[in-house]
Amino acid sequence: MYLRILSFLAALVAISSCSADRNLVYFSNLKNSDEFKVPVTSVVSPKIQPDDLLSITVSSLNPESNVLFNNGIIPSASNNLPATPTRTDNGYLVDANNNINFPVLGLIKLGGLTKEEATAKLTDAIRVHVKNPIVNIRFLNFKITVIGEVTRPASFTIPTERINILEALGLAGDMTAYGKRENVLIIREKDGLRTTTRVNLNDKNILSSPYFYLQQNDIVYVEPDKAKALQVSSRTYYLPIVLTAISVLSILFTAFK
């Protein structure tokens, strides 16, 4: 009986110690003496997608046109310069067919275009009605989500519309010690497809990866390692109780031997 208990204890200890040493260093293959340079080519301009919320303002020298193309919001003007809207409305929602419903123009397709392309398209369409219009487009709901083994998992709205994976982890308070830096999952939706990619943040080559910069609605999932899984397993939960029982039985066995 006593030998069986000891064998069970040994098995529990083996299970609890099966997790290998973790590499917690980002870019661990970048030596102190290295000067690593990589062209910034992985920045991808986000493309407008269904359910994106766009802020679009139009300004010109014609106050009436400014009101017309800004949903009745009166822009300010001074010194005979093109008027600049003082505020925007709640934005234009891109529908499932990649269209927005814009004043005067009606339905116009902006989905699949970058901000620059959409600005050029709208400017050309508005120029038919207004001389020298100035169009400004911004994403109002450019967000990314970071979950898993991070300090503060959450969704974050990004006002600059440009963020890389390290900045995203920084917003979430960085990974915990249990986060698998070598196997971070990125979930991305594009052209009606949901794709998953795993990246290794221990490797300096992540800096040149097309997934280094995130896109709107990306989800970053930091997977826990085996040590964290053992912490929440029922076997580990009962380990202190088993150890206490073993100690008591050892004392009794020694006393009555």
PDB file of C-alpha atoms in Angstrom, residues 22-232:
ATOM      1  CA  ARG A  22      10.617  28.487 -21.425  1.00  0.00           C
ATOM      2  CA  ASN A  23      12.296  31.066 -23.614  1.00  0.00           C
ATOM      3  CA  LEU A  24      10.795  34.340 -22.406  1.00  0.00           C
ATOM      4  CA  VAL A  25      13.045  36.619 -24.480  1.00  0.00           C
ATOM      5  CA  TYR A  26      11.661  38.330 -27.563  1.00  0.00           C
ATOM      6  CA  PHE A  27      13.995  38.048 -30.585  1.00  0.00           C
ATOM      7  CA  SER A  28      16.220  35.693 -28.605  1.00  0.00           C
ATOM      8  CA  ASN A  29      18.224  34.851 -31.738  1.00  0.00           C
ATOM      9  CA  LEU A  30      19.280  38.503 -32.038  1.00  0.00           C
ATOM     10  CA  LYS A  31      22.676  38.630 -30.367  1.00  0.00           C
ATOM     11  CA  ASN A  32      23.914  41.654 -28.441  1.00  0.00           C
ATOM     12  CA  SER A  33      26.605  42.284 -31.036  1.00  0.00           C
ATOM     13  CA  ASP A  34      24.202  42.041 -33.991  1.00  0.00           C
ATOM     14  CA  GLU A  35      23.063  45.041 -35.999  1.00  0.00           C
ATOM     15  CA  PHE A  36      19.938  43.717 -37.629  1.00  0.00           C
ATOM     16  CA  LYS A  37      18.381  45.805 -40.386  1.00  0.00           C
ATOM     17  CA  VAL A  38      15.250  45.008 -42.310  1.00  0.00           C
ATOM     18  CA  PRO A  39      13.356  47.185 -44.795  1.00  0.00           C
ATOM     19  CA  VAL A  40       9.967  48.375 -43.585  1.00  0.00           C
ATOM     20  CA  THR A  41       8.021  46.614 -46.330  1.00  0.00           C
ATOM     21  CA  SER A  42       5.422  44.741 -44.313  1.00  0.00           C
ATOM     22  CA  VAL A  43       3.159  47.755 -43.757  1.00  0.00           C
ATOM     23  CA  VAL A  44      -0.100  47.104 -45.588  1.00  0.00           C
ATOM     24  CA  SER A  45      -2.624  49.913 -45.988  1.00  0.00           C
ATOM     25  CA  PRO A  46      -5.893  48.652 -44.511  1.00  0.00           C
ATOM     26  CA  LYS A  47      -8.673  48.115 -47.014  1.00  0.00           C
ATOM     27  CA  ILE A  48     -12.240  49.102 -46.310  1.00  0.00           C
ATOM     28  CA  GLN A  49     -14.397  46.114 -45.414  1.00  0.00           C
ATOM     29  CA  PRO A  50     -18.069  45.458 -44.620  1.00  0.00           C
ATOM     30  CA  ASP A  51     -19.057  46.716 -41.145  1.00  0.00           C
ATOM     31  CA  ASP A  52     -16.280  49.304 -41.146  1.00  0.00           C
ATOM     32  CA  LEU A  53     -17.435  52.663 -39.809  1.00  0.00           C
ATOM     33  CA  LEU A  54     -15.988  55.589 -41.753  1.00  0.00           C
ATOM     34  CA  SER A  55     -15.750  59.243 -40.872  1.00  0.00           C
ATOM     35  CA  ILE A  56     -15.999  61.209 -44.133  1.00  0.00           C
ATOM     36  CA  THR A  57     -15.859  64.992 -44.286  1.00  0.00           C
ATOM     37  CA  VAL A  58     -15.992  67.201 -47.344  1.00  0.00           C
ATOM     38  CA  SER A  59     -14.816  70.796 -47.429  1.00  0.00           C
ATOM     39  CA  SER A  60     -14.769  73.398 -50.164  1.00  0.00           C
ATOM     40  CA  LEU A  61     -15.118  77.143 -50.745  1.00  0.00           C
ATOM     41  CA  ASN A  62     -18.877  76.738 -51.065  1.00  0.00           C
ATOM     42  CA  PRO A  63     -20.592  76.768 -47.630  1.00  0.00           C
ATOM     43  CA  GLU A  64     -23.860  75.411 -49.026  1.00  0.00           C
ATOM     44  CA  SER A  65     -22.091  72.435 -50.564  1.00  0.00           C
ATOM     45  CA  ASN A  66     -20.249  71.796 -47.326  1.00  0.00           C
ATOM     46  CA  VAL A  67     -23.548  71.525 -45.471  1.00  0.00           C
ATOM     47  CA  LEU A  68     -24.990  69.329 -48.207  1.00  0.00           C
ATOM     48  CA  PHE A  69     -22.145  66.811 -48.197  1.00  0.00           C
ATOM     49  CA  ASN A  70     -21.698  66.746 -44.425  1.00  0.00           C
ATOM     50  CA  ASN A  71     -25.223  65.731 -43.400  1.00  0.00           C
ATOM     51  CA  GLY A  72     -26.205  69.237 -42.393  1.00  0.00           C
ATOM     52  CA  ILE A  73     -23.143  69.846 -40.223  1.00  0.00           C
ATOM     53  CA  ILE A  74     -21.972  73.391 -40.808  1.00  0.00           C
ATOM     54  CA  PRO A  75     -18.197  73.643 -41.258  1.00  0.00           C
ATOM     55  CA  SER A  76     -16.209  76.674 -40.228  1.00  0.00           C
ATOM     56  CA  ALA A  77     -14.256  78.891 -42.591  1.00  0.00           C
ATOM     57  CA  SER A  78     -11.978  81.869 -42.296  1.00  0.00           C
ATOM     58  CA  ASN A  79      -9.598  83.913 -44.380  1.00  0.00           C
ATOM     59  CA  ASN A  80     -11.168  82.629 -47.580  1.00  0.00           C
ATOM     60  CA  LEU A  81      -9.507  79.232 -47.099  1.00  0.00           C
ATOM     61  CA  PRO A  82     -11.306  75.943 -47.783  1.00  0.00           C
ATOM     62  CA  ALA A  83     -13.694  75.273 -44.940  1.00  0.00           C
ATOM     63  CA  THR A  84     -12.822  72.614 -42.388  1.00  0.00           C
ATOM     64  CA  PRO A  85     -15.653  70.748 -40.640  1.00  0.00           C
ATOM     65  CA  THR A  86     -15.683  71.362 -36.920  1.00  0.00           C
ATOM     66  CA  ARG A  87     -17.134  67.938 -36.090  1.00  0.00           C
ATOM     67  CA  THR A  88     -18.316  64.771 -37.751  1.00  0.00           C
ATOM     68  CA  ASP A  89     -21.428  62.633 -37.409  1.00  0.00           C
ATOM     69  CA  ASN A  90     -21.527  58.997 -36.298  1.00  0.00           C
ATOM     70  CA  GLY A  91     -19.924  57.820 -39.505  1.00  0.00           C
ATOM     71  CA  TYR A  92     -20.914  55.842 -42.568  1.00  0.00           C
ATOM     72  CA  LEU A  93     -21.345  52.098 -42.147  1.00  0.00           C
ATOM     73  CA  VAL A  94     -20.083  49.916 -44.990  1.00  0.00           C
ATOM     74  CA  ASP A  95     -22.812  47.415 -45.831  1.00  0.00           C
ATOM     75  CA  ALA A  96     -22.473  43.757 -46.823  1.00  0.00           C
ATOM     76  CA  ASN A  97     -22.148  44.786 -50.484  1.00  0.00           C
ATOM     77  CA  ASN A  98     -19.229  47.131 -49.695  1.00  0.00           C
ATOM     78  CA  ASN A  99     -21.346  50.263 -50.228  1.00  0.00           C
ATOM     79  CA  ILE A 100     -21.997  53.369 -48.188  1.00  0.00           C
ATOM     80  CA  ASN A 101     -24.972  55.669 -48.601  1.00  0.00           C
ATOM     81  CA  PHE A 102     -23.469  59.118 -49.120  1.00  0.00           C
ATOM     82  CA  PRO A 103     -25.384  62.416 -49.424  1.00  0.00           C
ATOM     83  CA  VAL A 104     -26.193  63.436 -53.015  1.00  0.00           C
ATOM     84  CA  LEU A 105     -24.198  60.519 -54.453  1.00  0.00           C
ATOM     85  CA  GLY A 106     -26.340  57.765 -52.977  1.00  0.00           C
ATOM     86  CA  LEU A 107     -24.838  54.274 -52.840  1.00  0.00           C
ATOM     87  CA  ILE A 108     -21.152  54.280 -53.670  1.00  0.00           C
ATOM     88  CA  LYS A 109     -18.848  51.286 -53.395  1.00  0.00           C
ATOM     89  CA  LEU A 110     -15.783  51.837 -51.219  1.00  0.00           C
ATOM     90  CA  GLY A 111     -15.212  48.296 -49.937  1.00  0.00           C
ATOM     91  CA  GLY A 112     -11.981  46.729 -51.094  1.00  0.00           C
ATOM     92  CA  LEU A 113     -10.281  50.120 -51.453  1.00  0.00           C
ATOM     93  CA  THR A 114      -7.612  51.682 -49.279  1.00  0.00           C
ATOM     94  CA  LYS A 115      -8.316  55.051 -47.683  1.00  0.00           C
ATOM     95  CA  GLU A 116      -6.288  56.762 -50.394  1.00  0.00           C
ATOM     96  CA  GLU A 117      -8.171  54.981 -53.171  1.00  0.00           C
ATOM     97  CA  ALA A 118     -11.526  55.691 -51.540  1.00  0.00           C
ATOM     98  CA  THR A 119     -10.604  59.359 -51.083  1.00  0.00           C
ATOM     99  CA  ALA A 120      -9.699  59.669 -54.757  1.00  0.00           C
ATOM    100  CA  LYS A 121     -12.937  57.951 -55.821  1.00  0.00           C
ATOM    101  CA  LEU A 122     -15.119  60.160 -53.642  1.00  0.00           C
ATOM    102  CA  THR A 123     -13.260  63.300 -54.696  1.00  0.00           C
ATOM    103  CA  ASP A 124     -13.848  62.521 -58.372  1.00  0.00           C
ATOM    104  CA  ALA A 125     -17.548  61.848 -57.740  1.00  0.00           C
ATOM    105  CA  ILE A 126     -18.053  65.023 -55.671  1.00  0.00           C
ATOM    106  CA  ARG A 127     -16.092  67.169 -58.123  1.00  0.00           C
ATOM    107  CA  VAL A 128     -19.034  66.866 -60.508  1.00  0.00           C
ATOM    108  CA  HIS A 129     -21.085  68.916 -58.016  1.00  0.00           C
ATOM    109  CA  VAL A 130     -18.453  71.005 -56.214  1.00  0.00           C
ATOM    110  CA  LYS A 131     -15.325  72.764 -57.398  1.00  0.00           C
ATOM    111  CA  ASN A 132     -12.064  71.634 -55.769  1.00  0.00           C
ATOM    112  CA  PRO A 133     -13.512  69.521 -52.936  1.00  0.00           C
ATOM    113  CA  ILE A 134     -11.271  68.249 -50.156  1.00  0.00           C
ATOM    114  CA  VAL A 135     -12.270  64.818 -48.848  1.00  0.00           C
ATOM    115  CA  ASN A 136     -10.987  63.314 -45.615  1.00  0.00           C
ATOM    116  CA  ILE A 137     -11.657  59.681 -44.623  1.00  0.00           C
ATOM    117  CA  ARG A 138     -10.857  57.985 -41.306  1.00  0.00           C
ATOM    118  CA  PHE A 139     -11.717  54.640 -39.766  1.00  0.00           C
ATOM    119  CA  LEU A 140     -13.832  55.066 -36.636  1.00  0.00           C
ATOM    120  CA  ASN A 141     -13.765  51.415 -35.568  1.00  0.00           C
ATOM    121  CA  PHE A 142     -10.273  50.222 -36.466  1.00  0.00           C
ATOM    122  CA  LYS A 143      -9.797  47.759 -33.636  1.00  0.00           C
ATOM    123  CA  ILE A 144      -7.730  44.739 -32.693  1.00  0.00           C
ATOM    124  CA  THR A 145      -8.279  42.170 -29.943  1.00  0.00           C
ATOM    125  CA  VAL A 146      -5.627  40.561 -27.735  1.00  0.00           C
ATOM    126  CA  ILE A 147      -6.620  37.560 -25.623  1.00  0.00           C
ATOM    127  CA  GLY A 148      -5.020  34.617 -23.837  1.00  0.00           C
ATOM    128  CA  GLU A 149      -1.943  34.807 -21.632  1.00  0.00           C
ATOM    129  CA  VAL A 150      -1.653  38.589 -21.411  1.00  0.00           C
ATOM    130  CA  THR A 151      -2.063  40.891 -18.444  1.00  0.00           C
ATOM    131  CA  ARG A 152      -5.096  42.811 -19.746  1.00  0.00           C
ATOM    132  CA  PRO A 153      -6.959  40.946 -22.508  1.00  0.00           C
ATOM    133  CA  ALA A 154      -9.282  43.323 -24.350  1.00  0.00           C
ATOM    134  CA  SER A 155     -10.283  44.897 -27.654  1.00  0.00           C
ATOM    135  CA  PHE A 156      -8.539  48.162 -28.498  1.00  0.00           C
ATOM    136  CA  THR A 157      -9.607  50.911 -30.918  1.00  0.00           C
ATOM    137  CA  ILE A 158      -6.593  52.263 -32.798  1.00  0.00           C
ATOM    138  CA  PRO A 159      -6.883  55.949 -33.796  1.00  0.00           C
ATOM    139  CA  THR A 160      -3.763  55.913 -35.978  1.00  0.00           C
ATOM    140  CA  GLU A 161      -4.994  52.912 -38.011  1.00  0.00           C
ATOM    141  CA  ARG A 162      -1.506  51.406 -37.827  1.00  0.00           C
ATOM    142  CA  ILE A 163      -0.265  49.030 -35.142  1.00  0.00           C
ATOM    143  CA  ASN A 164       2.184  46.159 -34.989  1.00  0.00           C
ATOM    144  CA  ILE A 165       1.946  43.022 -32.895  1.00  0.00           C
ATOM    145  CA  LEU A 166       4.416  44.275 -30.268  1.00  0.00           C
ATOM    146  CA  GLU A 167       2.428  47.468 -29.770  1.00  0.00           C
ATOM    147  CA  ALA A 168      -0.753  45.394 -29.454  1.00  0.00           C
ATOM    148  CA  LEU A 169       0.839  43.249 -26.742  1.00  0.00           C
ATOM    149  CA  GLY A 170       1.997  46.431 -25.031  1.00  0.00           C
ATOM    150  CA  LEU A 171      -1.599  47.712 -24.916  1.00  0.00           C
ATOM    151  CA  ALA A 172      -2.588  44.402 -23.302  1.00  0.00           C
ATOM    152  CA  GLY A 173       0.121  44.717 -20.653  1.00  0.00           C
ATOM    153  CA  ASP A 174       2.473  42.227 -22.370  1.00  0.00           C
ATOM    154  CA  MET A 175       2.414  38.433 -22.086  1.00  0.00           C
ATOM    155  CA  THR A 176       2.507  36.670 -18.776  1.00  0.00           C
ATOM    156  CA  ALA A 177       5.346  34.273 -18.034  1.00  0.00           C
ATOM    157  CA  TYR A 178       3.085  31.448 -19.203  1.00  0.00           C
ATOM    158  CA  GLY A 179       2.517  32.898 -22.690  1.00  0.00           C
ATOM    159  CA  LYS A 180       4.053  30.921 -25.558  1.00  0.00           C
ATOM    160  CA  ARG A 181       6.066  33.574 -27.349  1.00  0.00           C
ATOM    161  CA  GLU A 182       7.127  31.109 -30.019  1.00  0.00           C
ATOM    162  CA  ASN A 183       3.569  30.269 -31.059  1.00  0.00           C
ATOM    163  CA  VAL A 184       1.301  33.341 -31.135  1.00  0.00           C
ATOM    164  CA  LEU A 185      -1.884  32.918 -33.163  1.00  0.00           C
ATOM    165  CA  ILE A 186      -3.241  35.698 -35.400  1.00  0.00           C
ATOM    166  CA  ILE A 187      -6.816  35.354 -36.647  1.00  0.00           C
ATOM    167  CA  ARG A 188      -7.639  37.566 -39.634  1.00  0.00           C
ATOM    168  CA  GLU A 189     -10.709  38.123 -41.802  1.00  0.00           C
ATOM    169  CA  LYS A 190     -10.146  39.162 -45.402  1.00  0.00           C
ATOM    170  CA  ASP A 191     -12.304  38.948 -48.535  1.00  0.00           C
ATOM    171  CA  GLY A 192     -14.912  36.887 -46.714  1.00  0.00           C
ATOM    172  CA  LEU A 193     -12.387  34.346 -45.444  1.00  0.00           C
ATOM    173  CA  ARG A 194     -11.120  33.780 -41.914  1.00  0.00           C
ATOM    174  CA  THR A 195      -7.463  32.749 -41.782  1.00  0.00           C
ATOM    175  CA  THR A 196      -5.131  31.765 -38.950  1.00  0.00           C
ATOM    176  CA  THR A 197      -1.363  32.193 -38.809  1.00  0.00           C
ATOM    177  CA  ARG A 198       1.141  31.430 -36.078  1.00  0.00           C
ATOM    178  CA  VAL A 199       4.172  33.667 -35.532  1.00  0.00           C
ATOM    179  CA  ASN A 200       7.304  33.242 -33.448  1.00  0.00           C
ATOM    180  CA  LEU A 201       8.197  36.296 -31.376  1.00  0.00           C
ATOM    181  CA  ASN A 202      11.443  34.656 -30.272  1.00  0.00           C
ATOM    182  CA  ASP A 203      12.638  34.984 -33.872  1.00  0.00           C
ATOM    183  CA  LYS A 204      13.969  38.312 -35.171  1.00  0.00           C
ATOM    184  CA  ASN A 205      12.544  37.529 -38.613  1.00  0.00           C
ATOM    185  CA  ILE A 206       9.099  38.430 -37.307  1.00  0.00           C
ATOM    186  CA  LEU A 207      10.156  42.038 -37.995  1.00  0.00           C
ATOM    187  CA  SER A 208       9.905  41.371 -41.738  1.00  0.00           C
ATOM    188  CA  SER A 209       6.778  39.219 -41.556  1.00  0.00           C
ATOM    189  CA  PRO A 210       3.604  40.395 -43.333  1.00  0.00           C
ATOM    190  CA  TYR A 211       1.865  39.694 -40.005  1.00  0.00           C
ATOM    191  CA  PHE A 212       4.098  42.037 -38.005  1.00  0.00           C
ATOM    192  CA  TYR A 213       1.655  44.868 -38.707  1.00  0.00           C
ATOM    193  CA  LEU A 214      -1.922  44.063 -37.774  1.00  0.00           C
ATOM    194  CA  GLN A 215      -5.045  44.859 -39.757  1.00  0.00           C
ATOM    195  CA  GLN A 216      -8.457  45.958 -38.531  1.00  0.00           C
ATOM    196  CA  ASN A 217     -10.383  43.321 -36.600  1.00  0.00           C
ATOM    197  CA  ASP A 218      -7.330  41.060 -36.161  1.00  0.00           C
ATOM    198  CA  ILE A 219      -7.395  38.807 -33.101  1.00  0.00           C
ATOM    199  CA  VAL A 220      -4.111  37.982 -31.357  1.00  0.00           C
ATOM    200  CA  TYR A 221      -4.283  34.884 -29.180  1.00  0.00           C
ATOM    201  CA  VAL A 222      -1.413  34.056 -26.820  1.00  0.00           C
ATOM    202  CA  GLU A 223      -1.536  30.366 -25.989  1.00  0.00           C
ATOM    203  CA  PRO A 224      -0.656  29.192 -22.446  1.00  0.00           C
ATOM    204  CA  ASP A 225       2.132  26.688 -21.966  1.00  0.00           C
ATOM    205  CA  LYS A 226       1.808  23.301 -20.273  1.00  0.00           C
ATOM    206  CA  ALA A 227       2.758  24.682 -16.877  1.00  0.00           C
ATOM    207  CA  LYS A 228      -0.328  26.925 -16.851  1.00  0.00           C
ATOM    208  CA  ALA A 229      -2.510  24.036 -17.994  1.00  0.00           C
ATOM    209  CA  LEU A 230      -1.231  21.939 -15.097  1.00  0.00           C
ATOM    210  CA  GLN A 231      -2.021  24.743 -12.674  1.00  0.00           C
ATOM    211  CA  VAL A 232      -5.693  24.570 -13.507  1.00  0.00           C
TER     212      VAL A 232
END
